[in-house]
């Protein structure tokens, strides 16, 4: 696969669709914990720990359906490798668009708000390895973003 994206209107040729397998609400990420104390949502407690399997199953059914629809439209579909995010104290691979920003033939790996999400790039290393250039934002500069916000 050649990594390149130069505009938003050419036909979609390849896409990375996430997976909910191994999803976890991080209980060890200090930023996630700090942010959870600021919520105004009071209907339920802030989630923590493994995402219930029935939710993972439902999310995966929907993501699999999306992947099938795109594949049937002629789009090459890639999926992240599974990871046990409970064991690794991470979050999930549900939203790979948050993790990788493709600009031209370069992949930008942003410093995201939650440090526990940094490990998600390891689950798409085969895609990252195909880029001409990969830029990793330093976390210690105080600048954070999700690739999906660009």
Short mmCIF file of C-alpha atoms in Angstrom, two decimals:
data_model
loop_
_atom_site.label_atom_id
_atom_site.label_comp_id
_atom_site.label_asym_id
_atom_site.label_seq_id
_atom_site.Cartn_x
_atom_site.Cartn_y
_atom_site.Cartn_z
CA UNK A 1 0.00 0.00 0.00
CA UNK A 2 1.32 3.43 -0.90
CA UNK A 3 0.63 6.01 1.78
CA UNK A 4 -0.59 9.24 0.20
CA UNK A 5 -3.45 11.66 0.68
CA UNK A 6 -3.35 15.06 -0.89
CA UNK A 7 -6.99 16.17 -0.76
CA UNK A 8 -10.39 15.25 0.61
CA UNK A 9 -12.32 14.66 -2.59
CA UNK A 10 -10.55 11.96 -4.58
CA UNK A 11 -12.15 8.51 -4.51
CA UNK A 12 -11.40 6.52 -1.38
CA UNK A 13 -8.95 3.74 -2.23
CA UNK A 14 -7.90 2.42 1.17
CA UNK A 15 -9.07 2.91 4.73
CA UNK A 16 -8.23 1.75 8.23
CA UNK A 17 -11.32 0.57 10.15
CA UNK A 18 -10.99 0.06 13.89
CA UNK A 19 -11.87 -2.77 16.22
CA UNK A 20 -13.27 -2.82 19.73
CA UNK A 21 -11.50 -6.06 20.67
CA UNK A 22 -9.67 -5.71 23.97
CA UNK A 23 -11.21 -2.28 24.72
CA UNK A 24 -10.55 -0.83 28.16
CA UNK A 25 -11.38 2.31 30.08
CA UNK A 26 -7.95 3.13 31.48
CA UNK A 27 -7.75 3.21 35.25
CA UNK A 28 -3.98 3.84 35.31
CA UNK A 29 -3.71 6.86 32.96
CA UNK A 30 -3.22 9.97 35.11
CA UNK A 31 -4.63 12.32 32.48
CA UNK A 32 -7.75 10.17 31.97
CA UNK A 33 -8.25 10.10 35.74
CA UNK A 34 -7.82 13.86 36.03
CA UNK A 35 -10.21 14.54 33.16
CA UNK A 36 -12.81 12.18 34.61
CA UNK A 37 -13.05 14.32 37.75
CA UNK A 38 -14.15 17.27 35.60
CA UNK A 39 -17.14 15.61 33.98
CA UNK A 40 -20.58 17.09 34.46
CA UNK A 41 -22.22 13.78 33.59
CA UNK A 42 -23.80 12.42 36.76
CA UNK A 43 -26.15 9.73 35.43
CA UNK A 44 -23.57 6.94 35.67
CA UNK A 45 -20.08 6.62 37.11
CA UNK A 46 -17.09 7.34 34.90
CA UNK A 47 -16.22 4.03 33.22
CA UNK A 48 -13.12 2.23 34.38
CA UNK A 49 -11.57 -1.10 33.47
CA UNK A 50 -12.53 -3.60 30.78
CA UNK A 51 -15.35 -2.64 28.43
CA UNK A 52 -18.16 -5.20 28.84
CA UNK A 53 -17.97 -7.99 26.24
CA UNK A 54 -21.52 -7.40 24.99
CA UNK A 55 -20.58 -3.82 24.09
CA UNK A 56 -17.39 -4.99 22.39
CA UNK A 57 -19.37 -7.58 20.41
CA UNK A 58 -21.95 -5.04 19.26
CA UNK A 59 -19.30 -2.49 18.29
CA UNK A 60 -17.33 -5.13 16.37
CA UNK A 61 -20.46 -6.24 14.48
CA UNK A 62 -20.99 -2.65 13.35
CA UNK A 63 -17.32 -2.10 12.49
CA UNK A 64 -17.22 -5.39 10.57
CA UNK A 65 -20.31 -4.31 8.65
CA UNK A 66 -18.69 -0.97 7.79
CA UNK A 67 -15.54 -2.77 6.62
CA UNK A 68 -17.64 -5.12 4.45
CA UNK A 69 -19.60 -2.28 2.86
CA UNK A 70 -16.40 -0.39 2.04
CA UNK A 71 -14.73 -3.54 0.69
CA UNK A 72 -17.76 -4.25 -1.52
CA UNK A 73 -17.41 -0.72 -2.91
CA UNK A 74 -13.86 -1.53 -3.98
CA UNK A 75 -12.04 0.09 -1.07
CA UNK A 76 -9.03 -1.74 0.35
CA UNK A 77 -9.77 -2.18 4.06
CA UNK A 78 -7.09 -2.51 6.74
CA UNK A 79 -7.68 -3.38 10.38
CA UNK A 80 -5.43 -2.87 13.42
CA UNK A 81 -3.88 -5.89 15.11
CA UNK A 82 -5.74 -7.03 18.21
CA UNK A 83 -4.31 -6.10 21.57
CA UNK A 84 -5.38 -6.76 25.13
CA UNK A 85 -5.64 -3.18 26.33
CA UNK A 86 -6.63 -4.34 29.81
CA UNK A 87 -3.30 -6.13 30.13
CA UNK A 88 -1.31 -3.29 28.55
CA UNK A 89 -3.22 -0.58 30.48
CA UNK A 90 -4.23 1.09 27.23
CA UNK A 91 -7.58 2.14 25.80
CA UNK A 92 -8.67 0.70 22.42
CA UNK A 93 -8.29 0.49 18.64
CA UNK A 94 -11.83 1.65 18.05
CA UNK A 95 -10.83 5.00 16.50
CA UNK A 96 -7.64 4.62 14.43
CA UNK A 97 -8.41 7.96 12.76
CA UNK A 98 -7.47 9.56 16.08
CA UNK A 99 -4.02 7.99 15.97
CA UNK A 100 -2.68 8.59 12.44
CA UNK A 101 -2.74 11.76 10.40
CA UNK A 102 -1.84 11.22 6.75
CA UNK A 103 -0.54 14.36 5.05
CA UNK A 104 0.79 13.74 1.58
CA UNK A 105 3.16 10.77 1.90
CA UNK A 106 3.85 11.45 5.57
CA UNK A 107 2.20 9.94 8.63
CA UNK A 108 2.05 12.18 11.67
CA UNK A 109 1.75 10.35 14.98
CA UNK A 110 0.30 12.99 17.32
CA UNK A 111 0.78 13.38 21.04
CA UNK A 112 -2.78 12.65 22.13
CA UNK A 113 -4.41 13.80 25.37
CA UNK A 114 -4.28 10.37 27.02
CA UNK A 115 -0.77 8.86 27.17
CA UNK A 116 -2.33 5.38 27.40
CA UNK A 117 -3.34 5.74 23.73
CA UNK A 118 0.27 6.04 22.55
CA UNK A 119 0.53 2.27 22.22
CA UNK A 120 -2.21 2.12 19.55
CA UNK A 121 0.30 2.91 16.80
CA UNK A 122 1.98 -0.44 17.48
CA UNK A 123 -1.21 -2.17 16.26
CA UNK A 124 -0.86 -0.58 12.81
CA UNK A 125 2.91 -0.77 12.51
CA UNK A 126 2.67 -2.58 9.15
CA UNK A 127 0.87 0.49 7.74
CA UNK A 128 3.22 2.97 9.39
CA UNK A 129 6.21 1.12 7.96
CA UNK A 130 4.92 1.80 4.45
CA UNK A 131 4.97 5.59 4.78
CA UNK A 132 7.81 7.54 3.19
CA UNK A 133 8.16 9.56 6.37
CA UNK A 134 6.77 9.31 9.90
CA UNK A 135 6.81 12.25 12.29
CA UNK A 136 6.22 11.66 16.00
CA UNK A 137 5.02 14.66 17.99
CA UNK A 138 6.94 14.99 21.24
CA UNK A 139 4.68 14.63 24.28
CA UNK A 140 6.83 16.86 26.48
CA UNK A 141 6.13 20.08 24.57
CA UNK A 142 2.63 20.54 26.01
CA UNK A 143 0.97 20.41 22.58
CA UNK A 144 -1.62 17.65 22.15
CA UNK A 145 -4.14 16.72 19.48
CA UNK A 146 -6.05 13.85 17.94
CA UNK A 147 -5.38 13.35 14.25
CA UNK A 148 -9.16 13.27 13.69
CA UNK A 149 -9.33 16.93 14.73
CA UNK A 150 -7.24 18.07 11.76
#
